[in-house]
CSV table of C-alpha atoms in Angstrom, one decimal:
chain,number,residue,atom,x,y,z
A,1,MET,CA,-40.6,26.2,-82.3
A,2,SER,CA,-40.7,27.8,-85.0
A,3,PHE,CA,-37.3,29.3,-87.3
A,4,ARG,CA,-36.6,29.6,-90.9
A,5,LEU,CA,-32.8,28.2,-92.3
A,6,SER,CA,-31.1,30.6,-94.5
A,7,GLN,CA,-29.6,29.4,-98.1
A,8,ARG,CA,-26.3,28.6,-96.5
A,9,ASP,CA,-27.4,26.5,-93.6
A,10,GLU,CA,-29.3,24.3,-95.5
A,11,ASP,CA,-25.8,23.5,-97.5
A,12,ILE,CA,-23.9,23.4,-94.7
A,13,ILE,CA,-26.3,20.6,-93.1
A,14,ARG,CA,-26.1,19.0,-96.6
A,15,PHE,CA,-21.9,18.8,-96.3
A,16,ILE,CA,-22.3,17.1,-93.1
A,17,ASN,CA,-24.4,15.0,-94.1
A,18,GLN,CA,-22.5,14.0,-97.0
A,19,PHE,CA,-19.0,14.0,-95.5
A,20,ARG,CA,-19.8,12.3,-92.3
A,21,ALA,CA,-17.3,14.4,-90.3
A,22,VAL,CA,-15.9,18.0,-90.3
A,23,ASP,CA,-14.2,20.1,-88.5
A,24,ARG,CA,-14.9,23.6,-87.9
A,25,ASP,CA,-11.6,25.1,-89.5
A,26,SER,CA,-12.7,23.2,-92.7
A,27,LEU,CA,-16.9,25.4,-92.4
A,28,VAL,CA,-14.7,27.9,-92.0
A,29,GLU,CA,-12.8,27.7,-95.5
A,30,LEU,CA,-15.8,26.7,-97.5
A,31,PHE,CA,-18.7,28.6,-96.3
A,32,PHE,CA,-17.2,31.7,-94.1
A,33,LYS,CA,-13.6,32.8,-95.6
A,34,GLN,CA,-15.1,36.0,-97.0
A,35,LEU,CA,-16.6,37.0,-94.0
A,36,LYS,CA,-14.9,40.1,-91.9
A,37,SER,CA,-14.9,37.8,-88.9
A,38,PRO,CA,-15.2,33.9,-90.5
A,39,VAL,CA,-14.5,31.7,-87.0
A,40,ASN,CA,-16.4,33.8,-84.9
A,41,ALA,CA,-19.1,33.4,-87.9
A,42,CYS,CA,-18.9,29.7,-88.7
A,43,ASN,CA,-19.1,29.6,-84.2
A,44,SER,CA,-22.5,31.6,-84.1
A,45,VAL,CA,-24.1,29.3,-86.8
A,46,MET,CA,-22.6,26.0,-85.9
A,47,VAL,CA,-24.2,26.9,-82.3
A,48,ARG,CA,-27.8,26.9,-83.2
A,49,LEU,CA,-27.9,24.7,-85.9
A,50,TYR,CA,-26.6,22.5,-82.5
A,51,ARG,CA,-29.4,23.7,-80.3
A,52,LEU,CA,-32.1,23.2,-83.5
A,53,GLU,CA,-31.2,19.6,-83.5
A,54,LEU,CA,-30.7,19.5,-86.7
A,55,ILE,CA,-26.8,18.8,-86.0
A,56,GLU,CA,-24.1,16.5,-83.9
A,57,ARG,CA,-21.0,17.5,-82.7
A,58,THR,CA,-17.5,16.1,-81.0
A,59,GLN,CA,-15.1,18.2,-78.8
A,60,GLN,CA,-13.0,14.7,-78.8
A,61,TYR,CA,-10.9,16.9,-80.9
A,62,SER,CA,-10.3,20.5,-80.9
A,63,PRO,CA,-11.6,22.7,-83.4
A,64,THR,CA,-14.8,20.4,-82.8
A,65,VAL,CA,-16.0,18.2,-85.2
A,66,TYR,CA,-19.8,18.2,-86.6
A,67,LEU,CA,-21.5,15.3,-87.6
A,68,PRO,CA,-25.1,14.2,-88.9
A,69,VAL,CA,-27.5,14.1,-86.7
A,70,ASP,CA,-28.1,10.2,-87.2
A,71,ALA,CA,-23.9,9.6,-87.1
A,72,LYS,CA,-24.4,6.3,-86.3
A,73,ILE,CA,-20.3,6.7,-85.7
A,74,LYS,CA,-19.0,7.2,-81.6
A,75,LYS,CA,-17.8,10.8,-81.3
A,76,ASN,CA,-14.8,9.0,-80.1
A,77,SER,CA,-14.2,6.8,-83.2
A,78,GLN,CA,-11.2,6.7,-85.7
A,79,LYS,CA,-13.9,6.1,-88.0
A,80,ILE,CA,-14.0,10.1,-87.6
A,81,LEU,CA,-10.0,10.2,-88.5
A,82,HIS,CA,-11.0,8.3,-91.5
A,83,PHE,CA,-13.8,11.1,-93.0
A,84,LEU,CA,-11.5,14.1,-92.4
A,85,SER,CA,-9.3,12.4,-94.3
A,86,ILE,CA,-11.4,12.4,-97.6
A,87,LEU,CA,-12.6,16.0,-96.4
A,88,ASP,CA,-9.0,16.6,-96.6
A,89,VAL,CA,-8.4,15.1,-100.3
A,90,TYR,CA,-11.9,17.4,-101.8
A,91,LYS,CA,-10.7,20.3,-100.0
A,92,GLN,CA,-7.4,19.9,-102.1
A,93,MET,CA,-9.0,19.3,-105.2
A,94,CYS,CA,-11.0,22.5,-104.5
A,95,THR,CA,-7.6,24.3,-104.7
A,96,TYR,CA,-8.1,23.4,-108.5
A,97,SER,CA,-11.4,22.8,-109.3
A,98,THR,CA,-15.0,22.5,-107.3
A,99,PRO,CA,-15.5,18.3,-107.8
A,100,LYS,CA,-18.3,17.3,-109.2
A,101,GLN,CA,-20.8,14.2,-108.3
A,102,VAL,CA,-18.8,13.5,-105.3
A,103,ILE,CA,-20.0,10.6,-103.5
A,104,VAL,CA,-18.1,9.8,-99.6
A,105,GLU,CA,-17.7,6.1,-99.8
A,106,ASP,CA,-19.1,4.6,-102.6
A,107,LYS,CA,-20.1,1.4,-103.2
A,108,PRO,CA,-20.9,1.1,-107.1
A,109,THR,CA,-21.6,-2.7,-107.0
A,110,GLY,CA,-23.9,-2.4,-104.3
A,111,ARG,CA,-22.5,-6.2,-103.2
A,112,LYS,CA,-21.0,-6.9,-100.4
A,113,GLY,CA,-17.3,-7.4,-100.9
A,114,GLY,CA,-17.2,-5.6,-104.0
A,115,ILE,CA,-15.2,-2.6,-104.3
A,116,GLU,CA,-15.3,0.5,-101.4
A,117,PRO,CA,-13.0,3.2,-102.9
A,118,ASP,CA,-13.6,6.0,-99.9
A,119,LEU,CA,-14.5,8.7,-102.3
A,120,PHE,CA,-15.1,9.0,-106.0
A,121,CYS,CA,-15.8,12.3,-108.3
A,122,ILE,CA,-15.7,13.5,-111.6
A,123,PHE,CA,-12.7,16.1,-111.6
A,124,LYS,CA,-11.7,18.5,-114.0
A,125,GLY,CA,-13.6,16.6,-116.6
A,126,SER,CA,-12.4,12.7,-115.5
A,127,PRO,CA,-14.1,10.6,-113.0
A,128,PHE,CA,-11.7,9.1,-110.4
A,129,TRP,CA,-12.2,6.6,-107.4
A,130,ILE,CA,-10.0,7.3,-104.5
A,131,GLU,CA,-8.9,5.1,-101.9
A,132,ILE,CA,-6.8,6.8,-98.9
A,133,GLN,CA,-4.1,4.8,-96.8
A,134,ARG,CA,-3.8,5.9,-93.9
A,135,ASN,CA,-1.8,2.8,-92.6
A,136,GLN,CA,0.1,0.6,-94.9
A,137,TYR,CA,-0.5,-2.4,-95.9
A,138,SER,CA,0.8,-5.5,-97.7
A,139,GLU,CA,1.4,-5.4,-101.7
A,140,GLN,CA,-0.6,-8.8,-101.6
A,141,LYS,CA,-3.9,-6.7,-99.9
A,142,MET,CA,-3.3,-3.6,-102.0
A,143,GLN,CA,-3.3,-6.0,-105.4
A,144,ALA,CA,-6.2,-8.1,-104.2
A,145,LYS,CA,-8.2,-4.5,-104.1
A,146,ILE,CA,-6.6,-4.0,-107.3
A,147,ASN,CA,-7.9,-7.1,-108.4
A,148,LEU,CA,-11.3,-6.3,-107.4
A,149,TYR,CA,-11.4,-3.2,-109.3
A,150,GLU,CA,-10.5,-5.3,-112.3
A,151,GLU,CA,-13.7,-7.4,-111.8
A,152,PHE,CA,-15.5,-4.8,-111.7
A,153,PHE,CA,-13.8,-3.4,-115.3
A,154,PHE,CA,-14.9,-6.7,-117.0
A,155,SER,CA,-18.8,-7.4,-115.6
A,156,ASP,CA,-19.6,-3.9,-117.5
A,157,GLU,CA,-21.8,-3.3,-114.4
A,158,TRP,CA,-20.1,0.2,-114.7
A,159,GLN,CA,-21.0,1.1,-117.9
A,160,ALA,CA,-24.6,2.4,-116.2
A,161,LEU,CA,-23.7,4.5,-113.5
A,162,HIS,CA,-25.7,7.5,-113.2
A,163,TRP,CA,-23.0,9.4,-113.3
A,164,GLN,CA,-21.8,8.2,-116.9
A,165,PRO,CA,-21.9,11.0,-120.0
A,166,GLU,CA,-25.4,10.0,-122.1
A,167,ASP,CA,-24.2,11.8,-125.4
A,168,ARG,CA,-20.1,9.4,-125.1
A,169,SER,CA,-19.1,5.9,-124.2
A,170,ALA,CA,-18.8,5.1,-120.7
A,171,ILE,CA,-15.9,5.6,-118.8
A,172,PHE,CA,-14.3,3.6,-116.5
A,173,PRO,CA,-12.7,6.0,-113.6
A,174,SER,CA,-8.8,6.3,-112.8
A,175,ILE,CA,-8.3,4.8,-109.8
A,176,ILE,CA,-5.7,7.2,-107.5
A,177,LEU,CA,-4.2,5.6,-104.4
A,178,ILE,CA,-3.2,8.7,-102.4
A,179,THR,CA,-0.6,7.1,-99.6
A,180,PRO,CA,2.7,7.6,-98.4
A,181,VAL,CA,4.4,4.5,-99.6
A,182,ARG,CA,3.9,2.9,-103.3
A,183,TYR,CA,3.2,-0.4,-103.8
A,184,ALA,CA,4.4,-2.7,-106.8
A,185,VAL,CA,0.7,-3.3,-107.8
A,186,SER,CA,0.1,-2.8,-111.4
A,187,SER,CA,-3.3,-3.3,-114.3
A,188,ASP,CA,-2.9,-4.0,-117.8
A,189,HIS,CA,-6.6,-3.1,-117.8
A,190,ILE,CA,-7.3,0.3,-115.6
A,191,ARG,CA,-4.7,3.1,-114.3
A,192,ILE,CA,-3.6,3.6,-111.3
A,193,ILE,CA,-1.9,6.5,-110.2
A,194,GLN,CA,-0.2,6.7,-107.0
A,195,VAL,CA,0.8,10.3,-104.9
A,196,THR,CA,0.8,11.5,-101.8
A,197,SER,CA,-1.8,14.1,-102.7
A,198,ILE,CA,-4.0,16.4,-104.6
A,199,HIS,CA,-1.2,18.2,-105.1
A,200,GLU,CA,1.6,16.2,-106.2
A,201,LEU,CA,-1.3,15.1,-108.6
A,202,MET,CA,-1.9,18.7,-109.8
A,203,GLU,CA,2.3,18.7,-110.7
A,204,LYS,CA,2.4,15.1,-112.0
A,205,TYR,CA,0.3,16.1,-114.4
A,206,LYS,CA,1.0,20.1,-115.2
A,207,SER,CA,0.9,20.5,-118.8
A,208,PRO,CA,4.5,22.3,-120.7
A,209,ALA,CA,1.9,25.2,-120.9
A,210,LYS,CA,1.0,25.7,-117.8
A,211,LEU,CA,4.5,25.0,-116.3
A,212,GLN,CA,6.2,27.7,-118.6
A,213,LYS,CA,3.1,30.3,-117.5
A,214,GLU,CA,3.9,29.8,-114.2
A,215,ALA,CA,7.8,30.4,-114.9
A,216,ARG,CA,6.8,33.6,-116.3
A,217,SER,CA,4.6,34.0,-114.0
A,218,ARG,CA,4.0,33.1,-110.4
A,219,THR,CA,-0.1,32.8,-109.7
A,220,ASN,CA,-3.0,30.8,-108.1
A,221,VAL,CA,-3.8,27.8,-110.2
A,222,SER,CA,-7.5,28.1,-111.2
A,223,SER,CA,-10.1,25.6,-112.6
A,224,GLY,CA,-9.6,26.7,-115.8
A,225,GLY,CA,-5.7,24.0,-116.3
A,226,VAL,CA,-5.0,20.9,-115.7
A,227,LYS,CA,-6.6,18.6,-118.0
A,228,ILE,CA,-6.0,14.4,-116.6
A,229,LYS,CA,-6.4,12.8,-119.6
A,230,LEU,CA,-7.7,8.9,-119.0
A,231,THR,CA,-5.4,8.0,-122.1
């Protein structure tokens, strides 16, 4: 069977492979919102890609969730909700500025038992490792997670990660804990930010000038707005 994929088709397949589970409404928001009938257009494209066996899908959820063709998770797995929560964080970021160097379920140590953040990205010029806690854990378990980050910090291996800048000193990412519960965790060596969402993060780090500007005129947040400083 002969067929030609559009650039959008290829982008959608690549995006699903990257995020592992993507719901229909997120695809509409990210790839079709500029069209006159975005939902119908998305449905048409996704049915075609599914019939071409370029993507998988599960209708255990509403709207439909799409998966890579080689997905190793069951179509009713709770792991799908985990990937959708990562996608939600990414979409929140995109409302302010599109993240770069995005890695889902990053494993920077390359070793079992090392840190395994849910998401790595460079957001508004700063690198972040993001931990998304959908369930509540003990503070001891959360501190143990932070201790693993400290171990990696002292290893200096992070300085050679591929996304590090070539023209200046290496930067150890800040850790964002996205959680409805605030944990009494701490580190003398790495920065930990606890928020319930990316929207809260952006509110927290608004500059006084930005606040004054918004007080005068309510406008959409632009990609040139907030810089999150690491020092």
